[in-house]
Amino acid sequence: GWQAARTVALPLALPGLAAGFILVFLYSALSFGLPLALGGERYATLEVEIYTLTAYQFRLSEASALIAGQLALTLGATWAYVALLRGGTGVPASGLPPVRGGAAAGLWSLAALVALICFGPLLAVVARGLLGSGGPTLAYWQGILADPETPLLVGNTLRFGLLALAGATLLGGLHALGAWRARSRLLDLLSLLPLMVSPVSLAVGYLLAYPALSATLPLLIAAYTLLGFPLVTRSVLPALRALPPRLTEAARSLGAGTWAAHRTVTLPLTLPALRGGAALALATVLGEFGATLVLTRPEWATLSVGLYDRLGRPGERNLGEACALATVLLFLAAGAFTLLDGGEGEVT
């Protein structure tokens, strides 16, 4: 079994493993919140430097130069990612033999390790919001509930998220429909462009392109929408491509026009994928931090901004209240995702 895995399965899986490596690199290279909060001056990244040059020093030309260099790096990585996945085929899980013996033990061990790495920090945040240094306490929750700013943070988060959800669902669905009908690989690849640009770089680009709209709500919602719509497109497009062409042809032969056929045939069959993509987009924009920090005004602060603000203040109480706010954001995103997706979404 191990020899077969090494000589057969591993060579076949190498393109997918390499694509996954590039995807992790892109996600990490474009990360902003983590290096800003945990990296400090010593481990500052391009994202942190772009934000510093824009928000504190107002040196937009130098920030633009860094963004151009970053974009060249991510474009190259994305091109390699698409090239590695081109022509790849998957094997249905039902067609694989059951896992037994040492392979099963290794698989369960890996699953336990992933659960520990992924969910351990989240459980620690929830626990810290409920447990102070001296034991169980609700003081942190009482503090954020008594703070008059908290309803504003929650309200802004929900309001901006729902507005961006409407825009991302409409734009992503139309983009997927256009790429499907035109059979255009270019339109398909264009949906990846917003994923290759970090939220901070996107926000700086908006400031440079539309200076008259600086510090306006439409600019912030536009940034949110642009960050969310690729997730809808990447979910809906594979579902559209999987539709049998005969179904639409049958609707047309029975007298339905183009839009009537899409409304009565295409939309119901792709609705689970649309819901899944919309759920991902909403969960993403609810916790969006980089673009919000650059484009927002004080009265537009969201839960992520309020959390970061408390983390920047010293003291045990501020840390506990930040954990409480993070718990609110966590359950808000999980609830929105569950409500929209309902366990039926198909995301590719």
XYZ file of C-alpha atoms in Angstrom:
348
model
C 0.000 0.000 0.000
C 2.740 2.481 0.894
C 4.695 1.610 -2.271
C 1.580 2.107 -4.403
C 0.960 5.442 -2.719
C 4.557 6.551 -3.320
C 4.904 5.350 -6.906
C 1.369 5.868 -8.256
C -0.816 8.110 -6.115
C 1.819 10.693 -5.199
C 2.998 11.417 -8.779
C -0.632 11.791 -9.888
C -1.379 14.090 -6.950
C 1.697 16.310 -7.338
C 0.018 18.958 -9.570
C -2.813 19.291 -7.075
C -0.380 19.455 -4.154
C 1.654 22.130 -5.932
C -1.527 24.104 -6.693
C -2.492 23.875 -3.032
C 0.966 25.109 -2.050
C 0.571 28.138 -4.338
C -2.924 28.822 -2.975
C -1.607 28.811 0.592
C 1.231 31.117 -0.472
C -1.210 33.579 -2.058
C -3.507 33.543 0.949
C -0.600 34.128 3.327
C 1.155 36.729 1.185
C -2.026 38.803 0.945
C -2.894 38.465 4.630
C -3.137 41.730 6.537
C -4.796 41.331 9.929
C -2.443 38.658 11.269
C 0.882 40.386 10.499
C -0.558 43.715 11.658
C -1.688 42.283 14.999
C 1.026 39.706 15.650
C 4.032 40.564 13.472
C 5.158 43.857 14.939
C 7.760 46.044 13.238
C 10.229 43.191 12.848
C 7.871 40.981 10.816
C 5.959 43.656 8.924
C 4.870 42.533 5.455
C 4.150 44.363 2.209
C 0.513 44.632 3.269
C 1.402 46.342 6.546
C 3.824 48.703 4.792
C 1.222 49.631 2.158
C -1.278 50.400 4.925
C 1.284 52.449 6.872
C 2.273 54.490 3.818
C -1.399 55.150 2.997
C -3.067 55.693 6.364
C -0.305 57.349 8.390
C 2.183 58.910 5.962
C -0.090 59.684 2.963
C 2.640 58.564 0.535
C 0.301 57.085 -2.061
C 2.863 57.005 -4.874
C 5.206 54.764 -2.881
C 2.278 52.605 -1.775
C 1.287 52.254 -5.441
C 4.799 51.075 -6.340
C 4.624 48.391 -3.650
C 1.179 47.340 -4.881
C 2.516 47.007 -8.447
C 5.335 44.766 -7.256
C 2.944 42.716 -5.152
C 0.540 42.363 -8.082
C 3.335 41.084 -10.347
C 4.180 38.450 -7.733
C 0.575 37.325 -7.276
C -0.100 37.317 -11.038
C 2.800 34.940 -11.557
C 1.639 32.704 -8.729
C -1.946 32.694 -10.022
C -0.817 31.848 -13.560
C 1.115 28.875 -12.166
C -1.924 27.833 -10.112
C -4.251 27.866 -13.132
C -1.679 26.035 -15.279
C -1.306 23.275 -12.679
C -5.058 22.724 -12.453
C -5.650 22.785 -16.215
C -6.936 19.472 -17.449
C -7.071 17.904 -13.994
C -9.735 15.310 -13.252
C -11.075 14.128 -9.944
C -12.065 10.711 -8.694
C -15.424 10.398 -6.906
C -14.974 9.403 -3.275
C -17.484 6.584 -3.786
C -15.100 4.993 -6.270
C -12.197 4.779 -3.829
C -11.557 1.683 -1.688
C -12.272 2.040 2.050
C -9.388 3.143 4.252
C -8.151 0.503 6.694
C -5.274 -0.244 9.022
C -2.378 2.175 9.292
C -3.830 4.433 6.597
C -7.040 4.860 8.599
C -5.068 5.612 11.762
C -2.968 8.162 9.891
C -6.070 9.768 8.387
C -7.788 10.134 11.775
C -4.582 11.464 13.331
C -4.330 14.073 10.580
C -7.988 15.022 11.062
C -7.414 15.433 14.816
C -4.333 17.599 14.184
C -6.222 19.817 11.727
C -9.103 20.180 14.187
C -6.654 21.140 16.948
C -4.884 23.734 14.775
C -8.065 25.198 13.247
C -10.507 25.104 16.147
C -8.156 25.376 19.122
C -7.600 29.142 18.717
C -11.334 29.746 18.219
C -12.190 27.827 21.388
C -9.469 29.764 23.234
C -11.032 33.072 22.155
C -14.505 31.991 23.283
C -13.140 30.678 26.583
C -11.135 33.856 27.260
C -14.277 35.937 26.781
C -16.002 33.853 29.471
C -13.070 33.133 31.771
C -10.952 35.896 33.257
C -7.573 35.400 34.890
C -9.337 34.672 38.197
C -11.943 32.215 36.893
C -15.413 32.350 35.319
C -16.733 35.867 34.806
C -19.248 37.723 32.677
C -17.579 41.078 33.238
C -16.187 41.205 29.694
C -19.588 40.503 28.156
C -21.232 42.992 30.486
C -18.641 45.546 29.384
C -19.368 45.211 25.664
C -23.135 45.010 26.220
C -23.049 48.210 28.284
C -20.857 49.996 25.726
C -23.075 52.229 23.524
C -20.669 51.620 20.630
C -21.442 47.882 20.445
C -24.881 48.202 18.764
C -23.259 50.519 16.209
C -20.532 47.933 15.487
C -23.035 45.100 15.068
C -25.417 47.240 13.012
C -22.670 48.430 10.643
C -21.351 44.898 10.236
C -24.778 43.540 9.293
C -25.723 46.520 7.119
C -22.509 46.523 5.104
C -22.543 42.735 4.840
C -26.100 42.556 3.483
C -25.513 45.373 0.983
C -22.332 43.672 -0.235
C -24.136 40.318 -0.357
C -26.784 41.721 -2.714
C -24.133 43.229 -4.992
C -21.830 40.190 -4.920
C -24.658 37.736 -5.617
C -25.949 39.761 -8.561
C -22.510 40.497 -10.027
C -21.126 36.992 -9.399
C -24.206 35.272 -10.800
C -24.217 37.389 -13.966
C -20.463 36.901 -14.419
C -20.842 33.124 -14.127
C -23.795 33.146 -16.545
C -21.852 35.224 -19.076
C -18.758 33.016 -18.871
C -20.936 29.920 -19.258
C -22.942 31.194 -22.219
C -19.915 32.637 -24.010
C -17.749 29.579 -23.181
C -15.029 32.130 -22.538
C -11.947 31.097 -20.600
C -10.957 34.774 -20.409
C -14.156 35.656 -18.516
C -13.529 32.660 -16.295
C -10.025 33.859 -15.430
C -11.187 37.451 -14.913
C -13.197 36.287 -11.909
C -9.898 35.361 -10.251
C -8.487 38.893 -10.490
C -10.041 40.236 -7.253
C -8.647 37.200 -5.435
C -5.137 38.157 -6.567
C -5.297 41.599 -4.961
C -5.296 42.116 -1.224
C -8.106 44.123 0.421
C -5.635 46.843 1.446
C -4.280 47.195 -2.087
C -7.813 47.215 -3.449
C -8.793 49.995 -1.038
C -5.744 52.070 -1.986
C -6.608 51.553 -5.661
C -10.120 52.838 -5.064
C -8.731 55.923 -3.323
C -6.452 56.625 -6.286
C -9.046 55.921 -8.970
C -11.981 57.733 -7.366
C -10.627 60.463 -5.081
C -13.952 62.330 -5.226
C -15.648 59.344 -3.574
C -13.135 59.139 -0.739
C -14.750 58.432 2.653
C -18.122 57.654 1.082
C -20.258 54.621 1.782
C -20.667 53.557 -1.886
C -16.884 53.198 -2.200
C -16.729 50.942 0.874
C -19.637 48.782 -0.342
C -18.039 48.563 -3.797
C -14.838 47.243 -2.227
C -16.807 44.695 -0.214
C -18.714 43.613 -3.325
C -15.569 43.190 -5.388
C -14.042 41.029 -2.650
C -17.123 38.827 -2.415
C -18.320 38.321 -5.987
C -15.499 35.937 -7.120
C -16.626 33.460 -4.454
C -20.113 33.462 -5.970
C -18.754 33.080 -9.503
C -16.412 30.237 -8.575
C -19.336 28.420 -6.966
C -21.980 28.934 -9.649
C -19.865 28.431 -12.793
C -19.103 24.702 -12.246
C -22.799 24.102 -11.490
C -23.773 25.781 -14.759
C -21.248 23.724 -16.694
C -22.658 20.544 -15.178
C -26.191 21.264 -16.477
C -27.285 18.963 -19.327
C -27.835 21.185 -22.396
C -30.973 19.233 -23.280
C -32.886 20.683 -20.332
C -32.632 24.264 -21.582
C -33.294 23.115 -25.145
C -36.433 21.304 -23.980
C -37.670 24.462 -22.228
C -37.047 26.499 -25.388
C -38.854 23.922 -27.556
C -41.879 24.209 -25.257
C -42.111 27.934 -25.928
C -39.994 29.446 -23.138
C -37.845 32.433 -24.045
C -34.201 32.723 -23.022
C -34.853 34.421 -19.682
C -37.889 32.262 -18.954
C -35.748 29.143 -19.499
C -33.103 30.490 -17.124
C -35.749 31.380 -14.525
C -37.595 28.066 -14.637
C -34.740 25.632 -15.366
C -31.279 27.085 -14.836
C -31.929 29.003 -11.615
C -33.651 26.187 -9.666
C -30.932 23.700 -10.603
C -28.050 26.018 -9.697
C -29.684 27.560 -6.622
C -27.756 25.350 -4.130
C -24.453 26.493 -5.654
C -25.638 30.113 -5.641
C -26.581 29.831 -1.968
C -23.214 28.273 -1.139
C -21.294 31.023 -2.922
C -23.444 33.732 -1.330
C -22.836 32.204 2.113
C -19.072 32.255 1.540
C -19.202 35.840 0.299
C -21.238 37.024 3.291
C -19.044 35.225 5.811
C -15.991 36.816 4.160
C -17.254 40.401 4.122
C -18.639 40.210 7.687
C -15.107 39.770 8.998
C -13.366 41.942 6.380
C -10.720 44.113 7.996
C -8.134 45.510 5.573
C -10.363 47.507 3.205
C -12.523 48.616 6.134
C -9.535 50.037 7.968
C -8.460 52.077 4.924
C -11.845 53.269 3.627
C -13.973 53.551 6.752
C -14.916 56.542 8.865
C -15.194 56.454 12.687
C -18.975 56.215 12.551
C -18.702 53.239 10.158
C -16.637 51.061 12.490
C -17.461 47.343 12.289
C -16.933 44.471 14.714
C -13.510 43.690 13.227
C -12.403 47.321 13.631
C -13.741 47.442 17.201
C -11.924 44.211 17.991
C -8.641 45.573 16.621
C -9.116 48.809 18.541
C -9.434 46.948 21.840
C -6.456 44.728 21.060
C -4.388 47.905 20.653
C -5.129 48.999 24.225
C -3.198 47.516 27.147
C -4.891 45.684 29.976
C -6.610 42.420 30.784
C -10.093 43.894 30.414
C -9.509 45.126 26.875
C -8.211 41.685 25.849
C -11.259 40.010 27.374
C -13.665 42.407 25.667
C -11.841 41.877 22.357
C -12.376 38.125 22.771
C -16.059 38.731 23.512
C -16.420 40.823 20.345
C -14.569 38.144 18.377
C -17.046 35.572 19.699
C -19.957 37.737 18.519
C -18.365 38.009 15.074
C -17.683 34.258 14.996
C -21.280 33.316 15.759
C -22.615 35.999 13.438
C -20.592 34.655 10.501
C -21.420 31.025 11.348
C -25.128 31.842 11.672
C -25.204 33.758 8.393
C -23.382 30.947 6.602
C -25.726 28.283 7.997
C -28.827 30.317 7.201
C -27.789 30.972 3.604
C -26.121 27.688 2.745
C -28.371 25.351 4.742
C -25.963 22.498 4.091
C -26.931 22.405 0.399
C -24.353 24.682 -1.196
C -21.931 23.313 -3.740
C -18.663 25.202 -3.796
C -15.828 24.485 -6.214
